[in-house]
Every structure is written in structure tokens, then in C-alpha cells.
Amino acid sequence: MNDVLEIPERKKRIFVAENFEPSTWEAIEPYFKNLLEREINSLEVLHNWLKDWSEFDAVLGEYSRWVYVRTTIDTSDQKAQAELVNLYATIYPKMVVQNNLLDSKFVNNPFIGELDQDVFYTTIRKVKKSLELFREENIPLNSEMQVKQTTYDQIAGAQSIHYKGAELTVQQAMVYLKSNDRSQREEVFNLIKERKLQDVETLDNLFTELIQLRHKVAVNAGFKNYLEYRFEELGRFDYTPADCLQFH
């Protein structure tokens, strides 16, 4: 039996250059321009255009996730934090506008009706919903929310306790909550609780700010509250908040 884990190689890129580094808008913009200006005059061309768009979106998504991961590996890494702020404050607002234009180009293409609806039904429905929810005034609000959400990660990631002469992150300390020794579980539980309480005021203020921002985003998009807006944004077409409550 072969116990060696074989990690599959990433597929060779077709549209996006292998050395593409999406850390600046100047590097990203030409790809959006290519997709937006390309003439789509047949079903085959539409298929190829969608493949290129999908590849480009995947590369940008991978980059943004690695930027985020680096801030969680070391919450004191100022370089990683600066990259994250640059992503959300500088690059993200411009990407949102361009992606909205791509959504519009896609749904308004005359060949969209010739796509296999069994394959593309979900994609078409999702893109149409994205267009419906788009509000230019929400772009800076969403950028601000993303920065604040990462602030929570930094605060939570920096929490640690001292136990048995070692400094442990909260995640590492959680192992002791599974101990068969009740006194040990209690001691570690109290240490974790006391450490978390040190940040309670900061986190309460942060959550209040996020609630206010989320509510404003929802109202801007024509919803009564963020719950209703978020369900639509996540593409939950086939069930409602009431269905979830009933199931719960």
C-alpha cells in the first residue's frame, strides 16, 4: 500500500500569465480590460470567454486568500497586514466595479440562451442576482467591513494563556478541555475565559460597528435588514430564513 500523499499539480494557465502577481491594480486591470473589450460573436467564443474569466477569478481568489492567511499565521506581521489593507482598500473597490461590468456583459450576451441550461442554470441565476444587489454606494462600506472583520481575526489570534510554564494559543489550550481530569479542564477553561474577557470591550465595539455597516448595506440594497440581504447575496434561492428557523 502506498502511504505517500500525492498532491495534484495545478493545471497550466491558459489566459493568465504564470508569473502574474496581482498585488497592484496596474497588474490586474489589463485582464479586466481584455475580458470587457473582447467581442463575443458565437457560442464557442462565449464558452472560451467564460473559461478565461473563471481562470482569472480563481487566480485573484487564491491570491486574496493567501494574503489573508499570512495575517493569521502571525498576527504581528505588519507587512502581511499592509498587504491585506491594500487589497481591501485599494484593489477590491476597483475589482467590484469591473466584476459588475463583466456580469452585465455576460447576462446581456445574445448567446447566453444557447448555453446548456442544465450546466449553466446556477451560474446564470447567481450572476443575475449579483447584478440585482449591486449598489455603488456599498463598495466603500464593504471594504470597511472586510477590514474590520480581519481586525477580529487579529484580536482573536493574539489571545494566549500561560499554562504549565508554556504559552499556548486558545486553540492549543482547547485540547485540555477534553482532559479526563475535571480540575484540569476547569483550570484551563477559567484561564481562557479570563483572557477573552480582556478583549470584551474592544470586541463589543467592533461588533457594534459591523452591525451598523451591515444594516446600512442592506438598506442601500432595498432590504429591511442584513439577514434578508445576506441570504440573497449568498445565493440561497431555494429556502428562506423562516425555513432555516423551522428546521432548527
PDB file of C-alpha atoms in Angstrom:
ATOM      1  CA  MET A   1       0.000   0.000   0.000  1.00  0.00           C
ATOM      2  CA  ASN A   2       1.354   3.405  -0.962  1.00  0.00           C
ATOM      3  CA  ASP A   3       1.230   5.761   2.045  1.00  0.00           C
ATOM      4  CA  VAL A   4       2.707   8.719   0.158  1.00  0.00           C
ATOM      5  CA  LEU A   5       0.214  11.510  -0.389  1.00  0.00           C
ATOM      6  CA  GLU A   6       0.353  12.735  -3.963  1.00  0.00           C
ATOM      7  CA  ILE A   7      -0.703  16.355  -4.335  1.00  0.00           C
ATOM      8  CA  PRO A   8      -2.082  17.042  -7.813  1.00  0.00           C
ATOM      9  CA  GLU A   9      -0.314  19.683  -9.847  1.00  0.00           C
ATOM     10  CA  ARG A  10      -2.106  22.887 -10.689  1.00  0.00           C
ATOM     11  CA  LYS A  11      -3.357  22.992 -14.236  1.00  0.00           C
ATOM     12  CA  LYS A  12      -1.346  25.080 -16.646  1.00  0.00           C
ATOM     13  CA  ARG A  13      -2.879  28.509 -17.072  1.00  0.00           C
ATOM     14  CA  ILE A  14      -4.257  29.472 -20.460  1.00  0.00           C
ATOM     15  CA  PHE A  15      -5.378  33.086 -20.030  1.00  0.00           C
ATOM     16  CA  VAL A  16      -3.471  34.363 -17.005  1.00  0.00           C
ATOM     17  CA  ALA A  17       0.326  34.509 -17.156  1.00  0.00           C
ATOM     18  CA  GLU A  18       2.152  32.035 -14.914  1.00  0.00           C
ATOM     19  CA  ASN A  19       4.175  34.865 -13.350  1.00  0.00           C
ATOM     20  CA  PHE A  20       1.116  37.052 -12.750  1.00  0.00           C
ATOM     21  CA  GLU A  21       1.371  38.858  -9.403  1.00  0.00           C
ATOM     22  CA  PRO A  22      -1.964  40.568  -8.591  1.00  0.00           C
ATOM     23  CA  SER A  23      -0.636  42.784  -5.804  1.00  0.00           C
ATOM     24  CA  THR A  24      -1.348  46.036  -7.675  1.00  0.00           C
ATOM     25  CA  TRP A  25      -4.263  47.322  -9.686  1.00  0.00           C
ATOM     26  CA  GLU A  26      -1.889  48.129 -12.559  1.00  0.00           C
ATOM     27  CA  ALA A  27      -1.145  44.415 -12.897  1.00  0.00           C
ATOM     28  CA  ILE A  28      -4.791  43.356 -12.639  1.00  0.00           C
ATOM     29  CA  GLU A  29      -6.517  45.943 -14.824  1.00  0.00           C
ATOM     30  CA  PRO A  30      -5.322  44.692 -18.261  1.00  0.00           C
ATOM     31  CA  TYR A  31      -7.057  41.342 -17.709  1.00  0.00           C
ATOM     32  CA  PHE A  32     -10.357  43.024 -16.895  1.00  0.00           C
ATOM     33  CA  LYS A  33      -9.928  45.247 -19.949  1.00  0.00           C
ATOM     34  CA  ASN A  34      -9.289  42.213 -22.156  1.00  0.00           C
ATOM     35  CA  LEU A  35     -12.436  40.454 -20.943  1.00  0.00           C
ATOM     36  CA  LEU A  36     -14.617  43.551 -21.174  1.00  0.00           C
ATOM     37  CA  GLU A  37     -13.473  44.590 -24.641  1.00  0.00           C
ATOM     38  CA  ARG A  38     -13.436  41.144 -26.228  1.00  0.00           C
ATOM     39  CA  GLU A  39     -16.127  40.648 -28.870  1.00  0.00           C
ATOM     40  CA  ILE A  40     -18.322  37.600 -28.245  1.00  0.00           C
ATOM     41  CA  ASN A  41     -19.930  36.728 -31.563  1.00  0.00           C
ATOM     42  CA  SER A  42     -20.606  32.994 -31.199  1.00  0.00           C
ATOM     43  CA  LEU A  43     -21.420  30.345 -28.614  1.00  0.00           C
ATOM     44  CA  GLU A  44     -17.906  28.923 -28.894  1.00  0.00           C
ATOM     45  CA  VAL A  45     -16.364  32.327 -28.211  1.00  0.00           C
ATOM     46  CA  LEU A  46     -18.674  32.733 -25.210  1.00  0.00           C
ATOM     47  CA  HIS A  47     -17.513  29.380 -23.831  1.00  0.00           C
ATOM     48  CA  ASN A  48     -13.857  30.387 -24.173  1.00  0.00           C
ATOM     49  CA  TRP A  49     -14.555  33.799 -22.656  1.00  0.00           C
ATOM     50  CA  LEU A  50     -16.203  32.159 -19.642  1.00  0.00           C
ATOM     51  CA  LYS A  51     -13.227  29.825 -19.203  1.00  0.00           C
ATOM     52  CA  ASP A  52     -10.834  32.782 -19.214  1.00  0.00           C
ATOM     53  CA  TRP A  53     -12.991  34.731 -16.786  1.00  0.00           C
ATOM     54  CA  SER A  54     -13.221  31.696 -14.490  1.00  0.00           C
ATOM     55  CA  GLU A  55      -9.447  31.198 -14.536  1.00  0.00           C
ATOM     56  CA  PHE A  56      -8.809  34.881 -13.829  1.00  0.00           C
ATOM     57  CA  ASP A  57     -11.322  34.886 -10.984  1.00  0.00           C
ATOM     58  CA  ALA A  58      -9.720  31.768  -9.471  1.00  0.00           C
ATOM     59  CA  VAL A  59      -6.238  33.329  -9.557  1.00  0.00           C
ATOM     60  CA  LEU A  60      -7.478  36.501  -7.861  1.00  0.00           C
ATOM     61  CA  GLY A  61      -9.359  34.436  -5.299  1.00  0.00           C
ATOM     62  CA  GLU A  62      -6.307  32.345  -4.492  1.00  0.00           C
ATOM     63  CA  TYR A  63      -4.161  35.458  -4.084  1.00  0.00           C
ATOM     64  CA  SER A  64      -6.644  37.157  -1.749  1.00  0.00           C
ATOM     65  CA  ARG A  65      -6.899  34.047   0.421  1.00  0.00           C
ATOM     66  CA  TRP A  66      -3.127  33.748   0.770  1.00  0.00           C
ATOM     67  CA  VAL A  67      -2.943  37.422   1.741  1.00  0.00           C
ATOM     68  CA  TYR A  68      -5.496  36.707   4.456  1.00  0.00           C
ATOM     69  CA  VAL A  69      -3.765  33.502   5.619  1.00  0.00           C
ATOM     70  CA  ARG A  70      -0.453  35.322   6.097  1.00  0.00           C
ATOM     71  CA  THR A  71      -2.129  37.723   8.535  1.00  0.00           C
ATOM     72  CA  THR A  72      -3.439  34.796  10.598  1.00  0.00           C
ATOM     73  CA  ILE A  73      -0.143  32.883  10.697  1.00  0.00           C
ATOM     74  CA  ASP A  74       1.478  35.796  12.509  1.00  0.00           C
ATOM     75  CA  THR A  75      -0.900  38.461  13.793  1.00  0.00           C
ATOM     76  CA  SER A  76       2.033  40.812  14.397  1.00  0.00           C
ATOM     77  CA  ASP A  77       3.246  40.653  10.771  1.00  0.00           C
ATOM     78  CA  GLN A  78       2.964  44.297   9.698  1.00  0.00           C
ATOM     79  CA  LYS A  79       3.874  43.543   6.075  1.00  0.00           C
ATOM     80  CA  ALA A  80       1.072  40.981   5.777  1.00  0.00           C
ATOM     81  CA  GLN A  81      -1.367  43.387   7.385  1.00  0.00           C
ATOM     82  CA  ALA A  82      -0.361  46.176   4.979  1.00  0.00           C
ATOM     83  CA  GLU A  83      -0.944  43.827   2.024  1.00  0.00           C
ATOM     84  CA  LEU A  84      -4.392  42.975   3.358  1.00  0.00           C
ATOM     85  CA  VAL A  85      -5.362  46.622   3.834  1.00  0.00           C
ATOM     86  CA  ASN A  86      -4.090  47.396   0.331  1.00  0.00           C
ATOM     87  CA  LEU A  87      -6.205  44.552  -1.057  1.00  0.00           C
ATOM     88  CA  TYR A  88      -9.409  45.660   0.647  1.00  0.00           C
ATOM     89  CA  ALA A  89      -8.972  49.433   0.493  1.00  0.00           C
ATOM     90  CA  THR A  90      -7.288  49.899  -2.897  1.00  0.00           C
ATOM     91  CA  ILE A  91      -7.770  46.855  -5.133  1.00  0.00           C
ATOM     92  CA  TYR A  92     -11.125  45.448  -4.004  1.00  0.00           C
ATOM     93  CA  PRO A  93     -13.242  48.582  -4.760  1.00  0.00           C
ATOM     94  CA  LYS A  94     -11.989  48.685  -8.345  1.00  0.00           C
ATOM     95  CA  MET A  95     -12.433  44.938  -8.813  1.00  0.00           C
ATOM     96  CA  VAL A  96     -16.058  45.114  -7.673  1.00  0.00           C
ATOM     97  CA  VAL A  97     -16.893  47.694 -10.333  1.00  0.00           C
ATOM     98  CA  GLN A  98     -15.167  45.679 -13.065  1.00  0.00           C
ATOM     99  CA  ASN A  99     -16.799  42.423 -11.993  1.00  0.00           C
ATOM    100  CA  ASN A 100     -20.198  44.107 -12.149  1.00  0.00           C
ATOM    101  CA  LEU A 101     -19.455  45.144 -15.728  1.00  0.00           C
ATOM    102  CA  LEU A 102     -18.448  41.557 -16.554  1.00  0.00           C
ATOM    103  CA  ASP A 103     -21.681  40.283 -15.008  1.00  0.00           C
ATOM    104  CA  SER A 104     -23.637  42.679 -17.197  1.00  0.00           C
ATOM    105  CA  LYS A 105     -21.682  41.720 -20.326  1.00  0.00           C
ATOM    106  CA  PHE A 106     -22.433  38.058 -19.638  1.00  0.00           C
ATOM    107  CA  VAL A 107     -26.190  38.256 -18.974  1.00  0.00           C
ATOM    108  CA  ASN A 108     -26.748  40.619 -21.902  1.00  0.00           C
ATOM    109  CA  ASN A 109     -24.912  38.445 -24.408  1.00  0.00           C
ATOM    110  CA  PRO A 110     -27.346  37.095 -27.048  1.00  0.00           C
ATOM    111  CA  PHE A 111     -25.735  33.632 -26.962  1.00  0.00           C
ATOM    112  CA  ILE A 112     -26.457  33.064 -23.264  1.00  0.00           C
ATOM    113  CA  GLY A 113     -29.733  31.374 -24.210  1.00  0.00           C
ATOM    114  CA  GLU A 114     -27.794  28.777 -26.231  1.00  0.00           C
ATOM    115  CA  LEU A 115     -25.755  27.637 -23.228  1.00  0.00           C
ATOM    116  CA  ASP A 116     -26.635  24.259 -21.747  1.00  0.00           C
ATOM    117  CA  GLN A 117     -29.117  25.344 -19.090  1.00  0.00           C
ATOM    118  CA  ASP A 118     -28.568  22.183 -17.046  1.00  0.00           C
ATOM    119  CA  VAL A 119     -24.922  23.190 -16.702  1.00  0.00           C
ATOM    120  CA  PHE A 120     -25.192  26.983 -16.545  1.00  0.00           C
ATOM    121  CA  TYR A 121     -28.534  27.491 -14.801  1.00  0.00           C
ATOM    122  CA  THR A 122     -26.966  28.061 -11.366  1.00  0.00           C
ATOM    123  CA  THR A 123     -24.261  30.350 -12.753  1.00  0.00           C
ATOM    124  CA  ILE A 124     -26.716  32.499 -14.708  1.00  0.00           C
ATOM    125  CA  ARG A 125     -29.031  32.791 -11.718  1.00  0.00           C
ATOM    126  CA  LYS A 126     -26.159  33.753  -9.412  1.00  0.00           C
ATOM    127  CA  VAL A 127     -24.785  36.399 -11.793  1.00  0.00           C
ATOM    128  CA  LYS A 128     -28.237  37.938 -12.286  1.00  0.00           C
ATOM    129  CA  LYS A 129     -28.675  38.137  -8.514  1.00  0.00           C
ATOM    130  CA  SER A 130     -25.271  39.797  -8.155  1.00  0.00           C
ATOM    131  CA  LEU A 131     -26.320  42.456 -10.661  1.00  0.00           C
ATOM    132  CA  GLU A 132     -29.597  42.961  -8.834  1.00  0.00           C
ATOM    133  CA  LEU A 133     -27.845  43.509  -5.477  1.00  0.00           C
ATOM    134  CA  PHE A 134     -25.050  45.752  -6.746  1.00  0.00           C
ATOM    135  CA  ARG A 135     -25.023  49.276  -5.322  1.00  0.00           C
ATOM    136  CA  GLU A 136     -22.083  51.573  -5.955  1.00  0.00           C
ATOM    137  CA  GLU A 137     -22.564  53.227  -2.561  1.00  0.00           C
ATOM    138  CA  ASN A 138     -21.976  49.858  -0.883  1.00  0.00           C
ATOM    139  CA  ILE A 139     -18.471  49.417  -2.290  1.00  0.00           C
ATOM    140  CA  PRO A 140     -16.649  51.515   0.359  1.00  0.00           C
ATOM    141  CA  LEU A 141     -18.906  50.070   3.070  1.00  0.00           C
ATOM    142  CA  ASN A 142     -17.998  46.508   2.093  1.00  0.00           C
ATOM    143  CA  SER A 143     -14.301  47.427   2.027  1.00  0.00           C
ATOM    144  CA  GLU A 144     -14.591  48.845   5.522  1.00  0.00           C
ATOM    145  CA  MET A 145     -16.422  45.732   6.720  1.00  0.00           C
ATOM    146  CA  GLN A 146     -13.721  43.452   5.379  1.00  0.00           C
ATOM    147  CA  VAL A 147     -11.011  45.391   7.193  1.00  0.00           C
ATOM    148  CA  LYS A 148     -12.991  45.296  10.435  1.00  0.00           C
ATOM    149  CA  GLN A 149     -13.633  41.567  10.068  1.00  0.00           C
ATOM    150  CA  THR A 150      -9.900  40.924   9.808  1.00  0.00           C
ATOM    151  CA  THR A 151      -9.427  43.061  12.915  1.00  0.00           C
ATOM    152  CA  TYR A 152     -11.427  40.437  14.798  1.00  0.00           C
ATOM    153  CA  ASP A 153      -9.128  37.711  13.471  1.00  0.00           C
ATOM    154  CA  GLN A 154      -6.092  39.654  14.678  1.00  0.00           C
ATOM    155  CA  ILE A 155      -7.539  40.153  18.151  1.00  0.00           C
ATOM    156  CA  ALA A 156      -8.641  36.524  18.485  1.00  0.00           C
ATOM    157  CA  GLY A 157      -5.378  35.234  17.017  1.00  0.00           C
ATOM    158  CA  ALA A 158      -3.317  37.198  19.534  1.00  0.00           C
ATOM    159  CA  GLN A 159      -5.101  35.654  22.529  1.00  0.00           C
ATOM    160  CA  SER A 160      -2.996  33.180  24.518  1.00  0.00           C
ATOM    161  CA  ILE A 161      -2.670  31.796  28.036  1.00  0.00           C
ATOM    162  CA  HIS A 162       0.219  30.591  30.187  1.00  0.00           C
ATOM    163  CA  TYR A 163      -0.187  27.051  31.457  1.00  0.00           C
ATOM    164  CA  LYS A 164       2.396  24.686  32.920  1.00  0.00           C
ATOM    165  CA  GLY A 165       5.208  27.065  32.023  1.00  0.00           C
ATOM    166  CA  ALA A 166       4.230  27.331  28.352  1.00  0.00           C
ATOM    167  CA  GLU A 167       2.430  29.978  26.329  1.00  0.00           C
ATOM    168  CA  LEU A 168      -0.487  28.437  24.455  1.00  0.00           C
ATOM    169  CA  THR A 169      -2.860  29.894  21.907  1.00  0.00           C
ATOM    170  CA  VAL A 170      -6.526  29.464  22.735  1.00  0.00           C
ATOM    171  CA  GLN A 171      -6.740  26.764  20.058  1.00  0.00           C
ATOM    172  CA  GLN A 172      -3.821  24.860  21.607  1.00  0.00           C
ATOM    173  CA  ALA A 173      -5.294  25.215  25.104  1.00  0.00           C
ATOM    174  CA  MET A 174      -8.643  23.793  23.934  1.00  0.00           C
ATOM    175  CA  VAL A 175      -7.019  20.326  23.924  1.00  0.00           C
ATOM    176  CA  TYR A 176      -7.009  20.377  27.721  1.00  0.00           C
ATOM    177  CA  LEU A 177     -10.789  20.884  27.755  1.00  0.00           C
ATOM    178  CA  LYS A 178     -11.017  17.251  26.620  1.00  0.00           C
ATOM    179  CA  SER A 179      -8.956  16.014  29.564  1.00  0.00           C
ATOM    180  CA  ASN A 180     -10.352  13.296  31.828  1.00  0.00           C
ATOM    181  CA  ASP A 181      -9.190  15.390  34.777  1.00  0.00           C
ATOM    182  CA  ARG A 182     -12.057  17.697  35.757  1.00  0.00           C
ATOM    183  CA  SER A 183      -9.820  20.044  37.768  1.00  0.00           C
ATOM    184  CA  GLN A 184      -7.532  20.471  34.759  1.00  0.00           C
ATOM    185  CA  ARG A 185     -10.474  21.210  32.462  1.00  0.00           C
ATOM    186  CA  GLU A 186     -11.778  23.773  34.931  1.00  0.00           C
ATOM    187  CA  GLU A 187      -8.408  25.477  35.373  1.00  0.00           C
ATOM    188  CA  VAL A 188      -7.788  25.833  31.638  1.00  0.00           C
ATOM    189  CA  PHE A 189     -11.388  26.895  30.983  1.00  0.00           C
ATOM    190  CA  ASN A 190     -11.044  29.723  33.502  1.00  0.00           C
ATOM    191  CA  LEU A 191      -7.701  30.819  32.048  1.00  0.00           C
ATOM    192  CA  ILE A 192      -9.227  31.004  28.561  1.00  0.00           C
ATOM    193  CA  LYS A 193     -12.296  32.845  29.859  1.00  0.00           C
ATOM    194  CA  GLU A 194     -10.182  35.400  31.750  1.00  0.00           C
ATOM    195  CA  ARG A 195      -8.025  36.042  28.677  1.00  0.00           C
ATOM    196  CA  LYS A 196     -11.036  36.516  26.402  1.00  0.00           C
ATOM    197  CA  LEU A 197     -12.636  38.918  28.852  1.00  0.00           C
ATOM    198  CA  GLN A 198      -9.650  41.245  28.424  1.00  0.00           C
ATOM    199  CA  ASP A 199     -10.850  41.988  24.881  1.00  0.00           C
ATOM    200  CA  VAL A 200     -14.565  42.117  25.576  1.00  0.00           C
ATOM    201  CA  GLU A 201     -14.956  45.890  25.298  1.00  0.00           C
ATOM    202  CA  THR A 202     -12.897  46.100  22.119  1.00  0.00           C
ATOM    203  CA  LEU A 203     -14.839  43.272  20.502  1.00  0.00           C
ATOM    204  CA  ASP A 204     -18.199  44.650  21.617  1.00  0.00           C
ATOM    205  CA  ASN A 205     -17.366  47.965  19.945  1.00  0.00           C
ATOM    206  CA  LEU A 206     -16.138  46.181  16.818  1.00  0.00           C
ATOM    207  CA  PHE A 207     -19.307  44.098  16.519  1.00  0.00           C
ATOM    208  CA  THR A 208     -21.470  47.187  17.021  1.00  0.00           C
ATOM    209  CA  GLU A 209     -19.646  48.922  14.175  1.00  0.00           C
ATOM    210  CA  LEU A 210     -20.069  45.850  11.936  1.00  0.00           C
ATOM    211  CA  ILE A 211     -23.786  45.617  12.693  1.00  0.00           C
ATOM    212  CA  GLN A 212     -24.241  49.264  11.732  1.00  0.00           C
ATOM    213  CA  LEU A 213     -22.288  48.837   8.488  1.00  0.00           C
ATOM    214  CA  ARG A 214     -24.125  45.650   7.531  1.00  0.00           C
ATOM    215  CA  HIS A 215     -27.512  47.216   8.181  1.00  0.00           C
ATOM    216  CA  LYS A 216     -26.604  50.196   6.008  1.00  0.00           C
ATOM    217  CA  VAL A 217     -25.506  47.901   3.167  1.00  0.00           C
ATOM    218  CA  ALA A 218     -28.795  46.021   3.372  1.00  0.00           C
ATOM    219  CA  VAL A 219     -30.922  49.176   3.412  1.00  0.00           C
ATOM    220  CA  ASN A 220     -28.992  50.598   0.446  1.00  0.00           C
ATOM    221  CA  ALA A 221     -29.887  47.449  -1.499  1.00  0.00           C
ATOM    222  CA  GLY A 222     -33.573  47.754  -0.627  1.00  0.00           C
ATOM    223  CA  PHE A 223     -33.815  45.242   2.233  1.00  0.00           C
ATOM    224  CA  LYS A 224     -35.248  45.685   5.726  1.00  0.00           C
ATOM    225  CA  ASN A 225     -32.284  44.013   7.431  1.00  0.00           C
ATOM    226  CA  TYR A 226     -28.939  42.340   6.829  1.00  0.00           C
ATOM    227  CA  LEU A 227     -30.328  38.832   7.305  1.00  0.00           C
ATOM    228  CA  GLU A 228     -32.618  39.147   4.295  1.00  0.00           C
ATOM    229  CA  TYR A 229     -29.863  40.786   2.235  1.00  0.00           C
ATOM    230  CA  ARG A 230     -27.239  38.190   3.159  1.00  0.00           C
ATOM    231  CA  PHE A 231     -29.480  35.282   2.183  1.00  0.00           C
ATOM    232  CA  GLU A 232     -29.834  36.791  -1.278  1.00  0.00           C
ATOM    233  CA  GLU A 233     -26.131  37.616  -1.510  1.00  0.00           C
ATOM    234  CA  LEU A 234     -25.154  34.036  -0.680  1.00  0.00           C
ATOM    235  CA  GLY A 235     -27.453  32.742  -3.409  1.00  0.00           C
ATOM    236  CA  ARG A 236     -29.823  30.890  -1.112  1.00  0.00           C
ATOM    237  CA  PHE A 237     -32.567  30.760  -3.714  1.00  0.00           C
ATOM    238  CA  ASP A 238     -34.366  27.621  -2.647  1.00  0.00           C
ATOM    239  CA  TYR A 239     -35.015  28.253   1.059  1.00  0.00           C
ATOM    240  CA  THR A 240     -35.690  31.202   3.347  1.00  0.00           C
ATOM    241  CA  PRO A 241     -34.639  32.362   6.828  1.00  0.00           C
ATOM    242  CA  ALA A 242     -38.035  31.111   8.020  1.00  0.00           C
ATOM    243  CA  ASP A 243     -37.276  27.649   6.581  1.00  0.00           C
ATOM    244  CA  CYS A 244     -33.962  27.600   8.491  1.00  0.00           C
ATOM    245  CA  LEU A 245     -35.681  28.600  11.727  1.00  0.00           C
ATOM    246  CA  GLN A 246     -38.329  25.917  11.288  1.00  0.00           C
ATOM    247  CA  PHE A 247     -35.655  23.284  10.545  1.00  0.00           C
ATOM    248  CA  HIS A 248     -33.670  24.380  13.597  1.00  0.00           C
TER     249      HIS A 248
END
